[in-house]
Amino acid sequence: MTERAPVLSVRGLSVRFLMPGGRRVDAVTDAHFDVAAGECLALIGESGCGKSVLASALLGLLPGNARTAGSALLGELDLLAADERTFARTVRGRLIGLVPQSPAAHLTPVRTVRSQLEETVAAHTAVRGRAALREAAEAAAERAAFPVDHLDHHPHELSGGLAQRAATALALVGDAPLLLADEPTTGLDRDLVDRTVDELRRHVDNRTGDESRALLMITHDLAAAERIADRIAVMYAGRIVELADAREFFGTPGPRHPYSRGLLDALPDRAFTPIPGLPPELGALPGGCAFAARCERATDACATLPPLTGTVACHHPHAALTEAADRA
């Protein structure tokens, strides 16, 4: 899907939850995408569409009632087939760095931020010695704009924004090949949003020798996605409905899927027009296009599920760049 070699290659990833009474919830269905070396892919969509479930699947953090299908190759390791021992000793922190959606729950409440950073540095780098660990922990805090004079605070003494920056600092320590950032700008003001996403971008751009890094960012913040993403993946009702170059997505001709276009039109600095209706329940998805009930372009053809053809899964997409150029 990209010209560069992928750090992460996802094919047919599906996650369903088996519920009491035989009911099932199809949280993620048949996701296909790559995240290439040196690339940031931003995964966007409304709350409840399956973005964080997809992230949990990549990290082996799904609950016991989850069932997965497909593959997610990180190098030669299939994350969907890995056991907990592999995740604990090889993947988390070493191959995948996580900026969590809920940093307050991610941080250890009875230990200071400094002690957690120093422990992480010792576990994931070759730094040794008290003075060197202290210096490296402070450097990690600086990367995430976490104030050094708060390093000796416990998590409950931090604001939401400071907790987010502490979690970001922890995720950056190992310089993992894949950085997975799940809502990394939660609780931050605009200046800190820009600084945080710029640091995440630097993680991707700063290569060491033959090492290649990539960033998968899950976000509601479309301004942050526009600032650093190379490509955009749009998820709706558990399915990826569009994969697009970020410049074309946010510029001309814009998104091709009607839902993607609705997300941009809802922004205050654009049309500020909300998408009508609500997403369907993941436990009761329609047989055809899940967005049809909210889409002004829908026809009878939308009763059939549209495949992801090229870059968009839609029977009536907006014009592509080449088509728009032909009409100009």
Tab-separated table of C-alpha atoms in Angstrom:
chain	number	residue	atom	x	y	z
A	1	MET	CA	0.000	0.000	0.000
A	2	THR	CA	3.075	2.248	0.190
A	3	GLU	CA	6.339	2.327	-1.762
A	4	ARG	CA	8.475	2.061	1.381
A	5	ALA	CA	8.918	-1.196	3.275
A	6	PRO	CA	6.260	-1.500	5.987
A	7	VAL	CA	7.137	-1.560	9.659
A	8	LEU	CA	3.589	-2.812	10.329
A	9	SER	CA	1.495	-4.712	7.795
A	10	VAL	CA	-2.133	-5.443	8.720
A	11	ARG	CA	-4.248	-7.769	6.594
A	12	GLY	CA	-7.843	-8.723	7.305
A	13	LEU	CA	-7.661	-7.811	10.992
A	14	SER	CA	-11.023	-8.457	12.632
A	15	VAL	CA	-12.027	-8.364	16.292
A	16	ARG	CA	-15.345	-9.602	17.620
A	17	PHE	CA	-16.532	-9.817	21.201
A	18	LEU	CA	-18.662	-12.773	22.282
A	19	MET	CA	-21.360	-11.499	24.613
A	20	PRO	CA	-23.838	-13.248	26.944
A	21	GLY	CA	-26.817	-14.808	25.235
A	22	GLY	CA	-24.902	-15.596	22.063
A	23	ARG	CA	-24.729	-11.978	20.948
A	24	ARG	CA	-21.563	-10.744	19.262
A	25	VAL	CA	-20.103	-7.311	18.669
A	26	ASP	CA	-18.030	-6.813	15.516
A	27	ALA	CA	-15.706	-4.097	16.776
A	28	VAL	CA	-13.194	-4.266	13.895
A	29	THR	CA	-13.886	-5.879	10.534
A	30	ASP	CA	-11.378	-6.788	7.817
A	31	ALA	CA	-8.873	-3.956	8.346
A	32	HIS	CA	-6.118	-3.712	5.725
A	33	PHE	CA	-3.313	-1.148	5.952
A	34	ASP	CA	0.451	-0.686	6.168
A	35	VAL	CA	2.524	1.760	8.189
A	36	ALA	CA	5.757	2.287	6.299
A	37	ALA	CA	9.194	3.118	7.626
A	38	GLY	CA	9.428	6.859	8.189
A	39	GLU	CA	5.662	7.290	7.969
A	40	CYS	CA	2.906	8.577	10.225
A	41	LEU	CA	-0.517	7.064	9.595
A	42	ALA	CA	-3.359	8.808	11.436
A	43	LEU	CA	-6.423	6.664	12.176
A	44	ILE	CA	-9.490	8.862	12.642
A	45	GLY	CA	-13.212	8.406	13.215
A	46	GLU	CA	-15.986	9.006	15.738
A	47	SER	CA	-15.881	7.540	19.250
A	48	GLY	CA	-16.894	3.890	19.346
A	49	CYS	CA	-15.871	3.092	15.768
A	50	GLY	CA	-13.230	0.534	16.825
A	51	LYS	CA	-9.986	2.527	16.691
A	52	SER	CA	-8.826	1.756	20.238
A	53	VAL	CA	-9.927	-1.883	19.932
A	54	LEU	CA	-7.639	-2.186	16.918
A	55	ALA	CA	-4.788	-0.722	18.989
A	56	SER	CA	-5.480	-3.179	21.823
A	57	ALA	CA	-5.343	-6.064	19.368
A	58	LEU	CA	-1.884	-4.957	18.199
A	59	LEU	CA	-0.670	-4.879	21.808
A	60	GLY	CA	-2.267	-8.133	22.985
A	61	LEU	CA	-4.512	-6.273	25.430
A	62	LEU	CA	-7.935	-7.568	24.390
A	63	PRO	CA	-10.223	-9.138	27.019
A	64	GLY	CA	-10.839	-12.860	27.202
A	65	ASN	CA	-14.113	-12.741	25.258
A	66	ALA	CA	-12.421	-11.271	22.176
A	67	ARG	CA	-11.769	-13.307	19.053
A	68	THR	CA	-9.380	-12.116	16.340
A	69	ALA	CA	-8.758	-13.020	12.702
A	70	GLY	CA	-6.290	-11.926	10.049
A	71	SER	CA	-2.660	-10.954	10.567
A	72	ALA	CA	-0.632	-7.994	11.827
A	73	LEU	CA	3.036	-8.396	10.940
A	74	LEU	CA	5.606	-6.327	12.806
A	75	GLY	CA	8.703	-7.396	10.939
A	76	GLU	CA	8.366	-11.184	10.942
A	77	LEU	CA	6.280	-11.321	14.137
A	78	ASP	CA	2.522	-11.806	13.743
A	79	LEU	CA	1.085	-9.833	16.639
A	80	LEU	CA	-2.270	-11.608	16.416
A	81	ALA	CA	-0.605	-14.980	16.945
A	82	ALA	CA	1.824	-13.918	19.713
A	83	ASP	CA	1.370	-15.124	23.297
A	84	GLU	CA	1.447	-12.997	26.447
A	85	ARG	CA	5.058	-13.926	27.214
A	86	THR	CA	6.144	-12.566	23.828
A	87	PHE	CA	4.168	-9.374	24.312
A	88	ALA	CA	5.537	-8.813	27.811
A	89	ARG	CA	9.187	-9.558	27.045
A	90	THR	CA	9.562	-8.540	23.413
A	91	VAL	CA	6.771	-6.333	22.112
A	92	ARG	CA	5.515	-3.797	24.643
A	93	GLY	CA	8.003	-0.993	25.119
A	94	ARG	CA	10.639	-2.617	22.916
A	95	LEU	CA	9.002	-3.133	19.529
A	96	ILE	CA	5.910	-0.995	20.174
A	97	GLY	CA	5.909	2.127	22.308
A	98	LEU	CA	2.451	3.094	23.574
A	99	VAL	CA	1.095	6.533	24.352
A	100	PRO	CA	-2.126	5.412	26.092
A	101	GLN	CA	-5.556	6.974	25.862
A	102	SER	CA	-5.929	7.009	29.675
A	103	PRO	CA	-2.531	7.997	31.118
A	104	ALA	CA	-3.796	8.236	34.702
A	105	ALA	CA	-4.588	4.514	34.605
A	106	HIS	CA	-1.326	3.733	32.808
A	107	LEU	CA	0.995	5.311	35.386
A	108	THR	CA	1.846	3.460	38.616
A	109	PRO	CA	0.074	5.478	41.343
A	110	VAL	CA	2.488	4.752	44.237
A	111	ARG	CA	5.692	5.735	42.432
A	112	THR	CA	7.020	9.078	41.273
A	113	VAL	CA	7.267	9.932	37.611
A	114	ARG	CA	11.056	10.036	37.957
A	115	SER	CA	11.286	6.490	39.318
A	116	GLN	CA	9.044	5.190	36.525
A	117	LEU	CA	11.107	6.929	33.875
A	118	GLU	CA	14.398	5.687	35.329
A	119	GLU	CA	13.067	2.127	35.483
A	120	THR	CA	11.921	2.352	31.863
A	121	VAL	CA	15.283	3.744	30.741
A	122	ALA	CA	17.085	0.891	32.536
A	123	ALA	CA	14.796	-1.717	30.968
A	124	HIS	CA	14.902	-0.472	27.375
A	125	THR	CA	18.339	1.134	26.945
A	126	ALA	CA	21.978	0.439	27.787
A	127	VAL	CA	22.138	3.331	30.287
A	128	ARG	CA	23.417	2.275	33.729
A	129	GLY	CA	24.409	4.048	36.941
A	130	ARG	CA	22.353	6.334	39.154
A	131	ALA	CA	23.611	9.618	37.717
A	132	ALA	CA	23.277	8.455	34.104
A	133	LEU	CA	19.745	7.133	34.695
A	134	ARG	CA	18.758	10.407	36.341
A	135	GLU	CA	20.100	12.387	33.389
A	136	ALA	CA	18.410	10.126	30.841
A	137	ALA	CA	15.071	10.347	32.689
A	138	GLU	CA	15.252	14.129	32.653
A	139	ALA	CA	16.106	14.110	28.939
A	140	ALA	CA	13.082	11.885	28.279
A	141	ALA	CA	10.866	14.277	30.235
A	142	GLU	CA	12.187	17.190	28.192
A	143	ARG	CA	11.313	15.419	24.926
A	144	ALA	CA	7.672	15.260	26.023
A	145	ALA	CA	7.632	18.794	27.501
A	146	PHE	CA	7.208	17.369	30.996
A	147	PRO	CA	8.613	19.845	33.579
A	148	VAL	CA	11.671	18.516	35.396
A	149	ASP	CA	10.531	20.101	38.668
A	150	HIS	CA	7.479	17.768	38.618
A	151	LEU	CA	9.448	14.536	38.175
A	152	ASP	CA	9.316	13.762	41.887
A	153	HIS	CA	5.512	14.039	41.947
A	154	HIS	CA	3.196	11.041	42.066
A	155	PRO	CA	0.594	10.594	39.306
A	156	HIS	CA	-2.307	11.769	41.493
A	157	GLU	CA	-0.509	15.095	41.918
A	158	LEU	CA	-0.519	15.749	38.169
A	159	SER	CA	-3.093	17.458	35.999
A	160	GLY	CA	-4.538	15.523	33.089
A	161	GLY	CA	-2.215	17.285	30.672
A	162	LEU	CA	0.863	16.554	32.791
A	163	ALA	CA	-0.136	12.895	33.106
A	164	GLN	CA	-0.447	12.756	29.311
A	165	ARG	CA	3.045	14.206	28.896
A	166	ALA	CA	4.481	11.756	31.448
A	167	ALA	CA	2.977	8.829	29.534
A	168	THR	CA	4.376	10.228	26.285
A	169	ALA	CA	7.847	10.479	27.837
A	170	LEU	CA	7.652	6.820	28.912
A	171	ALA	CA	6.595	5.746	25.413
A	172	LEU	CA	9.488	7.552	23.733
A	173	VAL	CA	12.228	6.052	25.929
A	174	GLY	CA	12.766	2.811	24.029
A	175	ASP	CA	12.823	4.381	20.536
A	176	ALA	CA	10.654	1.456	19.435
A	177	PRO	CA	10.269	0.675	15.705
A	178	LEU	CA	6.520	1.366	16.004
A	179	LEU	CA	5.046	4.095	18.157
A	180	LEU	CA	1.328	3.648	18.789
A	181	ALA	CA	-0.207	6.874	20.066
A	182	ASP	CA	-3.841	6.533	21.185
A	183	GLU	CA	-5.269	10.064	21.571
A	184	PRO	CA	-1.839	11.508	22.520
A	185	THR	CA	-3.103	15.108	22.749
A	186	THR	CA	-5.873	14.549	25.317
A	187	GLY	CA	-5.949	17.304	27.929
A	188	LEU	CA	-3.307	19.472	26.243
A	189	ASP	CA	-3.678	23.100	25.195
A	190	ARG	CA	-2.981	23.989	21.557
A	191	ASP	CA	0.678	24.928	22.024
A	192	LEU	CA	1.411	21.667	23.831
A	193	VAL	CA	-0.557	19.720	21.230
A	194	ASP	CA	1.735	21.082	18.544
A	195	ARG	CA	4.869	20.399	20.589
A	196	THR	CA	3.754	16.848	21.442
A	197	VAL	CA	2.883	15.818	17.904
A	198	ASP	CA	6.071	17.412	16.600
A	199	GLU	CA	8.071	15.244	19.038
A	200	LEU	CA	6.164	12.164	17.887
A	201	ARG	CA	7.033	13.119	14.330
A	202	ARG	CA	10.705	13.480	15.242
A	203	HIS	CA	10.603	9.928	16.603
A	204	VAL	CA	9.728	8.786	13.090
A	205	ASP	CA	12.140	11.043	11.237
A	206	ASN	CA	15.254	10.537	13.402
A	207	ARG	CA	16.753	7.267	12.155
A	208	THR	CA	19.736	5.605	13.824
A	209	GLY	CA	21.822	3.535	11.407
A	210	ASP	CA	19.565	0.984	9.707
A	211	GLU	CA	16.752	1.418	12.219
A	212	SER	CA	13.426	2.543	10.750
A	213	ARG	CA	10.519	3.838	12.773
A	214	ALA	CA	6.852	4.442	12.142
A	215	LEU	CA	3.954	6.100	13.943
A	216	LEU	CA	0.332	4.955	14.105
A	217	MET	CA	-1.640	7.786	15.700
A	218	ILE	CA	-5.260	7.315	16.746
A	219	THR	CA	-6.875	10.687	17.193
A	220	HIS	CA	-10.004	12.835	17.175
A	221	ASP	CA	-7.798	15.907	16.716
A	222	LEU	CA	-7.880	16.490	12.979
A	223	ALA	CA	-5.645	19.558	13.294
A	224	ALA	CA	-2.957	17.399	14.912
A	225	ALA	CA	-3.400	14.761	12.194
A	226	GLU	CA	-3.070	17.391	9.488
A	227	ARG	CA	0.108	18.711	11.134
A	228	ILE	CA	2.118	15.478	11.149
A	229	ALA	CA	0.408	12.669	9.202
A	230	ASP	CA	1.587	11.363	5.840
A	231	ARG	CA	-1.586	9.349	5.293
A	232	ILE	CA	-5.050	9.211	6.807
A	233	ALA	CA	-7.106	6.087	7.514
A	234	VAL	CA	-10.778	6.738	8.241
A	235	MET	CA	-12.708	4.180	10.297
A	236	TYR	CA	-16.479	3.952	10.498
A	237	ALA	CA	-18.483	1.270	12.321
A	238	GLY	CA	-15.456	-1.000	12.644
A	239	ARG	CA	-14.338	-0.762	9.013
A	240	ILE	CA	-11.668	1.326	7.335
A	241	VAL	CA	-13.615	3.199	4.667
A	242	GLU	CA	-10.846	5.398	3.242
A	243	LEU	CA	-7.048	5.499	3.008
A	244	ALA	CA	-5.733	8.770	1.639
A	245	ASP	CA	-2.665	10.942	1.257
A	246	ALA	CA	-2.890	13.542	4.030
A	247	ARG	CA	-2.234	16.517	1.746
A	248	GLU	CA	-5.006	15.491	-0.635
A	249	PHE	CA	-7.332	14.607	2.249
A	250	PHE	CA	-7.060	17.994	3.938
A	251	GLY	CA	-6.510	19.934	0.709
A	252	THR	CA	-7.740	19.456	-2.842
A	253	PRO	CA	-9.844	17.588	-3.866
A	254	GLY	CA	-10.479	16.483	-0.268
A	255	PRO	CA	-11.782	13.148	1.040
A	256	ARG	CA	-13.585	10.780	-1.309
A	257	HIS	CA	-15.846	8.973	1.171
A	258	PRO	CA	-18.953	10.973	2.176
A	259	TYR	CA	-18.315	10.188	5.856
A	260	SER	CA	-14.736	11.450	5.644
A	261	ARG	CA	-15.960	14.640	3.995
A	262	GLY	CA	-18.564	15.019	6.737
A	263	LEU	CA	-15.854	14.835	9.414
A	264	LEU	CA	-14.023	17.765	7.834
A	265	ASP	CA	-17.215	19.750	7.211
A	266	ALA	CA	-18.047	19.447	10.921
A	267	LEU	CA	-14.898	21.368	11.939
A	268	PRO	CA	-15.420	24.920	13.281
A	269	ASP	CA	-12.943	26.379	10.776
A	270	ARG	CA	-14.795	24.748	7.863
A	271	ALA	CA	-18.538	24.421	7.324
A	272	PHE	CA	-19.243	23.633	11.018
A	273	THR	CA	-22.026	21.310	9.868
A	274	PRO	CA	-22.571	18.149	11.934
A	275	ILE	CA	-23.139	14.786	10.303
A	276	PRO	CA	-26.840	13.941	10.774
A	277	GLY	CA	-27.870	10.871	12.749
A	278	LEU	CA	-25.772	8.471	14.808
A	279	PRO	CA	-23.442	5.576	13.961
A	280	PRO	CA	-25.012	2.091	14.093
A	281	GLU	CA	-24.452	-0.203	17.044
A	282	LEU	CA	-21.483	-2.511	16.419
A	283	GLY	CA	-23.623	-5.396	17.642
A	284	ALA	CA	-26.312	-4.707	15.039
A	285	LEU	CA	-24.566	-3.614	11.862
A	286	PRO	CA	-26.567	-3.423	8.630
A	287	GLY	CA	-25.800	-5.818	5.807
A	288	GLY	CA	-24.737	-3.071	3.397
A	289	CYS	CA	-22.923	0.228	3.838
A	290	ALA	CA	-23.067	1.179	7.513
A	291	PHE	CA	-23.084	4.902	6.650
A	292	ALA	CA	-25.975	4.750	4.174
A	293	ALA	CA	-28.631	5.847	6.700
A	294	ARG	CA	-26.723	9.103	7.283
A	295	CYS	CA	-25.561	9.704	3.697
A	296	GLU	CA	-27.239	12.057	1.219
A	297	ARG	CA	-25.572	10.198	-1.670
A	298	ALA	CA	-27.028	6.784	-0.735
A	299	THR	CA	-28.959	4.734	-3.297
A	300	ASP	CA	-30.327	1.201	-3.469
A	301	ALA	CA	-26.810	0.033	-4.360
A	302	CYS	CA	-25.736	0.828	-0.796
A	303	ALA	CA	-27.704	-2.166	0.476
A	304	THR	CA	-24.637	-4.140	-0.682
A	305	LEU	CA	-21.443	-3.801	1.345
A	306	PRO	CA	-18.870	-1.820	-0.672
A	307	PRO	CA	-15.337	-3.278	-0.716
A	308	LEU	CA	-12.238	-1.128	-0.165
A	309	THR	CA	-11.328	-0.587	-3.818
A	310	GLY	CA	-8.155	1.394	-4.241
A	311	THR	CA	-8.423	3.984	-1.485
A	312	VAL	CA	-12.141	4.130	-0.685
A	313	ALA	CA	-14.991	1.778	0.268
A	314	CYS	CA	-18.043	3.492	-1.197
A	315	HIS	CA	-20.488	2.974	-4.068
A	316	HIS	CA	-20.735	6.737	-4.673
A	317	PRO	CA	-17.420	8.351	-3.712
A	318	HIS	CA	-16.504	11.941	-4.428
A	319	ALA	CA	-14.185	12.546	-7.373
A	320	ALA	CA	-10.554	11.481	-7.188
A	321	LEU	CA	-7.698	13.913	-7.838
A	322	THR	CA	-7.235	12.747	-11.423
A	323	GLU	CA	-10.983	13.001	-12.097
A	324	ALA	CA	-11.112	16.503	-10.626
A	325	ALA	CA	-8.124	17.533	-12.760
A	326	ASP	CA	-9.807	16.165	-15.894
A	327	ARG	CA	-12.886	18.345	-15.286
A	328	ALA	CA	-10.830	21.489	-14.558
